[in-house]
PDB file of C-alpha atoms in Angstrom:
ATOM      1  CA  MET A   1     -40.495 -36.405  66.332  1.00 97.00           C
ATOM      2  CA  LEU A   2     -37.611 -38.202  64.683  1.00 98.00           C
ATOM      3  CA  THR A   3     -38.621 -40.788  62.097  1.00 98.00           C
ATOM      4  CA  ILE A   4     -35.710 -43.042  61.217  1.00 98.00           C
ATOM      5  CA  ASP A   5     -35.408 -46.329  59.383  1.00 98.00           C
ATOM      6  CA  ARG A   6     -34.368 -49.380  61.338  1.00 98.00           C
ATOM      7  CA  ALA A   7     -31.193 -50.051  59.358  1.00 98.00           C
ATOM      8  CA  THR A   8     -29.870 -46.549  60.054  1.00 98.00           C
ATOM      9  CA  ARG A   9     -30.831 -46.717  63.728  1.00 98.00           C
ATOM     10  CA  ASP A  10     -29.044 -50.069  64.006  1.00 98.00           C
ATOM     11  CA  ALA A  11     -25.982 -48.697  62.183  1.00 98.00           C
ATOM     12  CA  ILE A  12     -25.709 -45.848  64.709  1.00 98.00           C
ATOM     13  CA  LEU A  13     -25.990 -48.283  67.630  1.00 98.00           C
ATOM     14  CA  ALA A  14     -23.381 -50.573  66.051  1.00 98.00           C
ATOM     15  CA  HIS A  15     -20.990 -47.679  65.498  1.00 98.00           C
ATOM     16  CA  ALA A  16     -21.324 -46.698  69.152  1.00 98.00           C
ATOM     17  CA  ARG A  17     -20.686 -50.278  70.328  1.00 97.00           C
ATOM     18  CA  ASN A  18     -17.753 -50.626  67.998  1.00 97.00           C
ATOM     19  CA  ASP A  19     -15.982 -47.470  69.191  1.00 97.00           C
ATOM     20  CA  HIS A  20     -16.684 -48.042  72.889  1.00 97.00           C
ATOM     21  CA  PRO A  21     -14.975 -47.071  75.228  1.00 97.00           C
ATOM     22  CA  ASP A  22     -14.430 -43.968  73.073  1.00 98.00           C
ATOM     23  CA  GLU A  23     -17.356 -41.836  72.008  1.00 98.00           C
ATOM     24  CA  ALA A  24     -18.612 -42.436  68.475  1.00 98.00           C
ATOM     25  CA  CYS A  25     -20.067 -39.683  66.304  1.00 98.00           C
ATOM     26  CA  GLY A  26     -21.535 -39.059  62.888  1.00 98.00           C
ATOM     27  CA  VAL A  27     -24.270 -37.619  60.765  1.00 98.00           C
ATOM     28  CA  VAL A  28     -27.253 -38.877  58.847  1.00 98.00           C
ATOM     29  CA  ALA A  29     -27.733 -36.533  55.921  1.00 98.00           C
ATOM     30  CA  GLY A  30     -30.973 -36.090  54.052  1.00 98.00           C
ATOM     31  CA  PRO A  31     -32.448 -33.919  51.316  1.00 97.00           C
ATOM     32  CA  GLU A  32     -32.806 -30.279  52.431  1.00 95.00           C
ATOM     33  CA  ASP A  33     -36.092 -29.615  54.240  1.00 95.00           C
ATOM     34  CA  SER A  34     -37.138 -33.290  53.948  1.00 96.00           C
ATOM     35  CA  ASP A  35     -36.520 -34.119  57.635  1.00 97.00           C
ATOM     36  CA  ARG A  36     -35.641 -37.602  56.364  1.00 97.00           C
ATOM     37  CA  PRO A  37     -32.358 -39.123  57.578  1.00 98.00           C
ATOM     38  CA  ALA A  38     -31.255 -40.985  54.448  1.00 97.00           C
ATOM     39  CA  ARG A  39     -27.457 -41.194  54.165  1.00 98.00           C
ATOM     40  CA  PHE A  40     -25.537 -42.631  57.134  1.00 98.00           C
ATOM     41  CA  ILE A  41     -22.107 -41.049  57.498  1.00 98.00           C
ATOM     42  CA  PRO A  42     -20.034 -42.322  60.436  1.00 98.00           C
ATOM     43  CA  MET A  43     -17.325 -39.807  61.329  1.00 98.00           C
ATOM     44  CA  LEU A  44     -13.991 -40.195  63.039  1.00 97.00           C
ATOM     45  CA  ASN A  45     -13.909 -38.871  66.598  1.00 98.00           C
ATOM     46  CA  ALA A  46     -10.773 -36.738  66.296  1.00 97.00           C
ATOM     47  CA  ALA A  47     -10.668 -36.468  70.096  1.00 97.00           C
ATOM     48  CA  ARG A  48     -10.572 -40.297  70.497  1.00 97.00           C
ATOM     49  CA  SER A  49     -11.914 -39.853  73.983  1.00 97.00           C
ATOM     50  CA  PRO A  50     -14.421 -41.569  76.269  1.00 97.00           C
ATOM     51  CA  THR A  51     -15.730 -38.149  77.362  1.00 97.00           C
ATOM     52  CA  PHE A  52     -15.467 -35.891  74.300  1.00 97.00           C
ATOM     53  CA  TYR A  53     -16.060 -36.030  70.585  1.00 98.00           C
ATOM     54  CA  GLU A  54     -15.145 -33.725  67.762  1.00 97.00           C
ATOM     55  CA  PHE A  55     -15.300 -34.070  64.005  1.00 98.00           C
ATOM     56  CA  ASP A  56     -11.864 -33.565  62.490  1.00 97.00           C
ATOM     57  CA  SER A  57     -11.780 -30.091  60.976  1.00 96.00           C
ATOM     58  CA  ALA A  58     -10.808 -31.244  57.457  1.00 97.00           C
ATOM     59  CA  ASP A  59     -13.414 -34.031  57.566  1.00 98.00           C
ATOM     60  CA  LEU A  60     -16.023 -31.490  58.651  1.00 98.00           C
ATOM     61  CA  LEU A  61     -15.307 -29.239  55.672  1.00 98.00           C
ATOM     62  CA  GLN A  62     -15.410 -32.207  53.299  1.00 98.00           C
ATOM     63  CA  LEU A  63     -18.707 -33.375  54.780  1.00 98.00           C
ATOM     64  CA  TYR A  64     -20.383 -29.986  54.398  1.00 97.00           C
ATOM     65  CA  LYS A  65     -19.097 -29.603  50.832  1.00 96.00           C
ATOM     66  CA  GLU A  66     -20.522 -33.005  49.950  1.00 97.00           C
ATOM     67  CA  MET A  67     -23.857 -32.188  51.530  1.00 97.00           C
ATOM     68  CA  ALA A  68     -24.008 -28.813  49.732  1.00 94.00           C
ATOM     69  CA  ALA A  69     -23.224 -30.501  46.406  1.00 95.00           C
ATOM     70  CA  ASN A  70     -26.047 -33.009  47.023  1.00 97.00           C
ATOM     71  CA  ASP A  71     -28.552 -30.407  48.344  1.00 96.00           C
ATOM     72  CA  GLU A  72     -28.466 -32.237  51.670  1.00 97.00           C
ATOM     73  CA  GLU A  73     -28.382 -31.102  55.258  1.00 96.00           C
ATOM     74  CA  PRO A  74     -27.467 -32.877  58.503  1.00 97.00           C
ATOM     75  CA  VAL A  75     -30.856 -34.293  59.532  1.00 98.00           C
ATOM     76  CA  VAL A  76     -29.360 -36.280  62.410  1.00 98.00           C
ATOM     77  CA  ILE A  77     -26.174 -35.515  64.329  1.00 98.00           C
ATOM     78  CA  TYR A  78     -25.377 -38.414  66.637  1.00 98.00           C
ATOM     79  CA  HIS A  79     -22.833 -39.307  69.261  1.00 98.00           C
ATOM     80  CA  SER A  80     -22.493 -41.762  72.095  1.00 98.00           C
ATOM     81  CA  HIS A  81     -22.013 -41.431  75.811  1.00 98.00           C
ATOM     82  CA  THR A  82     -19.981 -44.297  77.200  1.00 97.00           C
ATOM     83  CA  ALA A  83     -20.625 -44.072  80.935  1.00 97.00           C
ATOM     84  CA  THR A  84     -23.648 -41.803  81.347  1.00 97.00           C
ATOM     85  CA  GLU A  85     -27.208 -41.640  80.101  1.00 97.00           C
ATOM     86  CA  ALA A  86     -28.150 -40.726  76.553  1.00 98.00           C
ATOM     87  CA  TYR A  87     -28.941 -37.112  77.395  1.00 98.00           C
ATOM     88  CA  PRO A  88     -27.128 -33.982  76.132  1.00 98.00           C
ATOM     89  CA  SER A  89     -24.302 -32.830  78.402  1.00 98.00           C
ATOM     90  CA  ARG A  90     -23.578 -29.185  79.076  1.00 97.00           C
ATOM     91  CA  THR A  91     -20.786 -29.372  76.506  1.00 97.00           C
ATOM     92  CA  ASP A  92     -23.170 -30.884  73.953  1.00 98.00           C
ATOM     93  CA  ILE A  93     -25.564 -27.996  74.502  1.00 97.00           C
ATOM     94  CA  ALA A  94     -22.804 -25.388  74.272  1.00 95.00           C
ATOM     95  CA  TYR A  95     -21.638 -26.723  70.910  1.00 96.00           C
ATOM     96  CA  ALA A  96     -25.029 -27.490  69.381  1.00 96.00           C
ATOM     97  CA  SER A  97     -25.395 -25.210  66.389  1.00 94.00           C
ATOM     98  CA  GLU A  98     -27.666 -26.924  63.902  1.00 95.00           C
ATOM     99  CA  PRO A  99     -31.133 -25.781  64.987  1.00 91.00           C
ATOM    100  CA  ASN A 100     -32.816 -27.958  62.345  1.00 93.00           C
ATOM    101  CA  ALA A 101     -30.995 -31.162  63.292  1.00 97.00           C
ATOM    102  CA  HIS A 102     -32.155 -34.006  65.462  1.00 98.00           C
ATOM    103  CA  TYR A 103     -29.422 -34.560  68.040  1.00 98.00           C
ATOM    104  CA  VAL A 104     -29.347 -38.291  68.673  1.00 98.00           C
ATOM    105  CA  LEU A 105     -27.676 -39.585  71.828  1.00 98.00           C
ATOM    106  CA  VAL A 106     -26.789 -43.211  72.343  1.00 98.00           C
ATOM    107  CA  SER A 107     -25.393 -44.721  75.517  1.00 98.00           C
ATOM    108  CA  THR A 108     -23.103 -47.732  75.692  1.00 97.00           C
ATOM    109  CA  ARG A 109     -22.884 -47.714  79.503  1.00 97.00           C
ATOM    110  CA  THR A 110     -24.476 -51.179  79.674  1.00 96.00           C
ATOM    111  CA  ASP A 111     -23.713 -54.138  77.420  1.00 92.00           C
ATOM    112  CA  ASP A 112     -27.243 -55.388  77.059  1.00 90.00           C
ATOM    113  CA  THR A 113     -29.499 -52.344  76.798  1.00 92.00           C
ATOM    114  CA  ASP A 114     -29.713 -50.040  73.805  1.00 93.00           C
ATOM    115  CA  GLU A 115     -30.355 -46.409  74.680  1.00 96.00           C
ATOM    116  CA  PHE A 116     -31.276 -44.295  71.670  1.00 98.00           C
ATOM    117  CA  ARG A 117     -32.868 -40.890  72.243  1.00 98.00           C
ATOM    118  CA  SER A 118     -33.418 -37.790  70.160  1.00 98.00           C
ATOM    119  CA  PHE A 119     -33.397 -34.106  71.073  1.00 98.00           C
ATOM    120  CA  ARG A 120     -33.744 -30.672  69.599  1.00 98.00           C
ATOM    121  CA  ILE A 121     -31.178 -28.240  70.932  1.00 97.00           C
ATOM    122  CA  VAL A 122     -32.022 -24.636  70.054  1.00 95.00           C
ATOM    123  CA  ASP A 123     -30.500 -21.593  71.760  1.00 92.00           C
ATOM    124  CA  GLY A 124     -29.343 -23.741  74.650  1.00 94.00           C
ATOM    125  CA  VAL A 125     -32.762 -25.282  75.243  1.00 97.00           C
ATOM    126  CA  VAL A 126     -33.012 -29.082  75.101  1.00 98.00           C
ATOM    127  CA  THR A 127     -36.307 -30.686  74.095  1.00 98.00           C
ATOM    128  CA  GLU A 128     -36.569 -34.460  73.934  1.00 98.00           C
ATOM    129  CA  GLU A 129     -38.714 -35.832  71.140  1.00 98.00           C
ATOM    130  CA  PRO A 130     -40.214 -39.248  70.385  1.00 98.00           C
ATOM    131  CA  VAL A 131     -38.357 -41.599  68.042  1.00 98.00           C
ATOM    132  CA  GLU A 132     -40.359 -43.577  65.504  1.00 98.00           C
ATOM    133  CA  VAL A 133     -38.477 -46.452  63.910  1.00 98.00           C
ATOM    134  CA  VAL A 134     -39.821 -47.511  60.521  1.00 98.00           C
ATOM    135  CA  GLU A 135     -38.808 -50.365  58.237  1.00 97.00           C
ATOM    136  CA  SER A 136     -38.504 -47.961  55.315  1.00 94.00           C
ATOM    137  CA  TYR A 137     -39.608 -44.463  54.370  1.00 90.00           C
ATOM    138  CA  ALA A 138     -42.988 -44.415  52.629  1.00 77.00           C
TER     139      ALA A 138
ATOM    140  CA  MET B   1     -13.374  -8.396  43.319  1.00 63.00           C
ATOM    141  CA  ALA B   2     -14.278  -9.498  46.765  1.00 92.00           C
ATOM    142  CA  ILE B   3     -13.984 -12.410  49.118  1.00 97.00           C
ATOM    143  CA  GLU B   4     -16.862 -14.857  49.154  1.00 97.00           C
ATOM    144  CA  VAL B   5     -17.837 -16.031  52.619  1.00 98.00           C
ATOM    145  CA  LYS B   6     -20.004 -19.120  53.057  1.00 97.00           C
ATOM    146  CA  ILE B   7     -22.364 -18.719  55.994  1.00 97.00           C
ATOM    147  CA  PRO B   8     -23.627 -21.675  58.054  1.00 96.00           C
ATOM    148  CA  THR B   9     -27.336 -22.129  58.809  1.00 93.00           C
ATOM    149  CA  ILE B  10     -26.973 -20.901  62.387  1.00 94.00           C
ATOM    150  CA  LEU B  11     -25.614 -17.499  61.241  1.00 96.00           C
ATOM    151  CA  ARG B  12     -27.986 -16.907  58.334  1.00 96.00           C
ATOM    152  CA  SER B  13     -30.247 -14.871  60.588  1.00 96.00           C
ATOM    153  CA  TYR B  14     -27.551 -12.186  60.230  1.00 98.00           C
ATOM    154  CA  THR B  15     -27.430 -12.390  56.429  1.00 98.00           C
ATOM    155  CA  GLY B  16     -31.121 -12.336  55.619  1.00 97.00           C
ATOM    156  CA  GLY B  17     -30.990 -16.052  54.949  1.00 96.00           C
ATOM    157  CA  ALA B  18     -28.136 -15.803  52.426  1.00 97.00           C
ATOM    158  CA  LYS B  19     -25.872 -18.862  52.258  1.00 95.00           C
ATOM    159  CA  ALA B  20     -22.950 -16.761  51.019  1.00 97.00           C
ATOM    160  CA  VAL B  21     -22.054 -13.079  51.205  1.00 98.00           C
ATOM    161  CA  ASP B  22     -19.210 -10.946  49.894  1.00 97.00           C
ATOM    162  CA  GLY B  23     -16.780  -9.050  52.067  1.00 97.00           C
ATOM    163  CA  THR B  24     -13.405  -7.340  51.895  1.00 97.00           C
ATOM    164  CA  GLY B  25     -10.298  -7.307  54.061  1.00 97.00           C
ATOM    165  CA  ASP B  26      -6.565  -7.956  53.979  1.00 97.00           C
ATOM    166  CA  THR B  27      -6.784 -10.308  56.937  1.00 98.00           C
ATOM    167  CA  LEU B  28      -9.447 -12.530  58.415  1.00 98.00           C
ATOM    168  CA  SER B  29      -9.781 -10.063  61.260  1.00 97.00           C
ATOM    169  CA  ALA B  30     -10.417  -7.175  58.840  1.00 98.00           C
ATOM    170  CA  LEU B  31     -12.868  -9.300  56.853  1.00 98.00           C
ATOM    171  CA  ILE B  32     -14.891 -10.088  59.977  1.00 98.00           C
ATOM    172  CA  ASP B  33     -14.999  -6.371  60.859  1.00 98.00           C
ATOM    173  CA  ASN B  34     -16.185  -5.657  57.336  1.00 98.00           C
ATOM    174  CA  LEU B  35     -18.862  -8.364  57.560  1.00 98.00           C
ATOM    175  CA  ASP B  36     -20.044  -6.980  60.869  1.00 98.00           C
ATOM    176  CA  GLY B  37     -20.576  -3.611  59.137  1.00 97.00           C
ATOM    177  CA  SER B  38     -22.952  -5.171  56.615  1.00 96.00           C
ATOM    178  CA  HIS B  39     -24.362  -7.838  58.951  1.00 98.00           C
ATOM    179  CA  PRO B  40     -24.309  -6.347  62.460  1.00 97.00           C
ATOM    180  CA  GLY B  41     -23.849  -8.871  65.232  1.00 97.00           C
ATOM    181  CA  ILE B  42     -22.112 -11.569  63.241  1.00 98.00           C
ATOM    182  CA  LYS B  43     -18.708 -10.679  64.694  1.00 98.00           C
ATOM    183  CA  GLY B  44     -19.895 -11.481  68.189  1.00 96.00           C
ATOM    184  CA  ARG B  45     -20.673 -15.023  67.067  1.00 96.00           C
ATOM    185  CA  LEU B  46     -17.173 -15.548  65.681  1.00 97.00           C
ATOM    186  CA  ILE B  47     -14.881 -13.685  68.071  1.00 97.00           C
ATOM    187  CA  THR B  48     -14.701 -14.075  71.846  1.00 96.00           C
ATOM    188  CA  ASP B  49     -14.597 -11.198  74.323  1.00 94.00           C
ATOM    189  CA  ASP B  50     -10.840 -11.811  74.526  1.00 94.00           C
ATOM    190  CA  GLY B  51     -10.509 -11.132  70.818  1.00 94.00           C
ATOM    191  CA  GLY B  52      -9.758 -14.676  69.653  1.00 95.00           C
ATOM    192  CA  LEU B  53     -11.597 -16.897  67.252  1.00 96.00           C
ATOM    193  CA  HIS B  54     -14.400 -18.717  69.026  1.00 94.00           C
ATOM    194  CA  ARG B  55     -13.689 -22.389  69.651  1.00 91.00           C
ATOM    195  CA  PHE B  56     -17.210 -23.275  68.545  1.00 92.00           C
ATOM    196  CA  VAL B  57     -16.554 -22.216  64.952  1.00 95.00           C
ATOM    197  CA  ASN B  58     -14.161 -23.392  62.286  1.00 97.00           C
ATOM    198  CA  VAL B  59     -13.064 -20.931  59.613  1.00 98.00           C
ATOM    199  CA  TYR B  60     -11.399 -22.065  56.413  1.00 98.00           C
ATOM    200  CA  VAL B  61      -9.611 -19.971  53.802  1.00 98.00           C
ATOM    201  CA  ASN B  62      -9.454 -21.852  50.502  1.00 96.00           C
ATOM    202  CA  ASP B  63     -10.092 -25.098  52.404  1.00 96.00           C
ATOM    203  CA  GLU B  64      -7.314 -24.516  54.994  1.00 97.00           C
ATOM    204  CA  ASP B  65      -8.397 -24.315  58.621  1.00 97.00           C
ATOM    205  CA  VAL B  66      -7.160 -20.900  59.769  1.00 98.00           C
ATOM    206  CA  ARG B  67      -6.014 -22.410  63.063  1.00 95.00           C
ATOM    207  CA  PHE B  68      -3.049 -23.649  61.053  1.00 95.00           C
ATOM    208  CA  THR B  69      -2.466 -20.452  59.054  1.00 96.00           C
ATOM    209  CA  GLY B  70      -2.368 -17.704  61.677  1.00 96.00           C
ATOM    210  CA  SER B  71      -5.961 -17.601  62.861  1.00 96.00           C
ATOM    211  CA  LEU B  72      -7.355 -14.043  62.680  1.00 97.00           C
ATOM    212  CA  ASP B  73      -4.069 -12.779  61.183  1.00 97.00           C
ATOM    213  CA  THR B  74      -4.450 -15.057  58.165  1.00 98.00           C
ATOM    214  CA  ALA B  75      -3.797 -12.954  55.052  1.00 97.00           C
ATOM    215  CA  LEU B  76      -6.548 -12.658  52.461  1.00 97.00           C
ATOM    216  CA  LYS B  77      -6.655 -11.471  48.891  1.00 95.00           C
ATOM    217  CA  ASP B  78      -9.393 -10.838  46.358  1.00 94.00           C
ATOM    218  CA  GLY B  79     -10.882 -14.050  45.080  1.00 94.00           C
ATOM    219  CA  ASP B  80     -10.201 -16.053  48.229  1.00 96.00           C
ATOM    220  CA  ALA B  81     -13.027 -18.242  49.467  1.00 96.00           C
ATOM    221  CA  VAL B  82     -13.836 -18.278  53.159  1.00 98.00           C
ATOM    222  CA  THR B  83     -16.052 -20.924  54.732  1.00 98.00           C
ATOM    223  CA  ILE B  84     -17.460 -20.679  58.251  1.00 98.00           C
ATOM    224  CA  LEU B  85     -18.730 -23.879  59.850  1.00 98.00           C
ATOM    225  CA  PRO B  86     -19.841 -24.612  63.373  1.00 96.00           C
ATOM    226  CA  ALA B  87     -17.619 -27.189  65.031  1.00 96.00           C
ATOM    227  CA  VAL B  88     -19.445 -30.471  65.561  1.00 98.00           C
ATOM    228  CA  ALA B  89     -18.334 -31.528  69.000  1.00 97.00           C
ATOM    229  CA  GLY B  90     -19.496 -32.237  72.501  1.00 97.00           C
ATOM    230  CA  GLY B  91     -18.943 -34.369  75.526  1.00 93.00           C
TER     231      GLY B  91
END
């Protein structure tokens, strides 16, 4: 299960809306082994595409250096789909390489419905998990 | 002296959990061969069957993405720092 605070969930949804019709992407970092998404880090989609996303390579290195310096890990890795459901695509599965991360998918295919789902992607196997939204972490 | 290589989570199964390991080599290609000697199997996760760097991984030498410095032919010297990161991308 993914437990995430409402403000961070809303920030991810807002980022996706804002970047539509391109895909939006980012990370929520948290203390190592805490499983708590604490620090929202929107990333630039270097592909600037409605069907693909990629962290810029220099940004990616900077991000991982920052997280290492803070003893953090990527608890959530999120991106949006702009015309299809919030479910990992074959490309998403092929690239997924953080077995401990919650892969969050958002869809902006409709204006009025928020789609926010979370998955584990390990060795090419996708497992959807429940999302619990909390006001704050206890 | 040696070259320090930072290993991402997904490849730590090859390094006994170590976040960084030492290797040697005059080029990135030679370094990866050397790493594969100490950590068998890791090469297959970095290099494709065609012999190129896998598109799913980013490799940096002293913070420069090797895609801009000659890829596997990138020259290395003692004291260089190599970082391997999985690309974060999808569709």
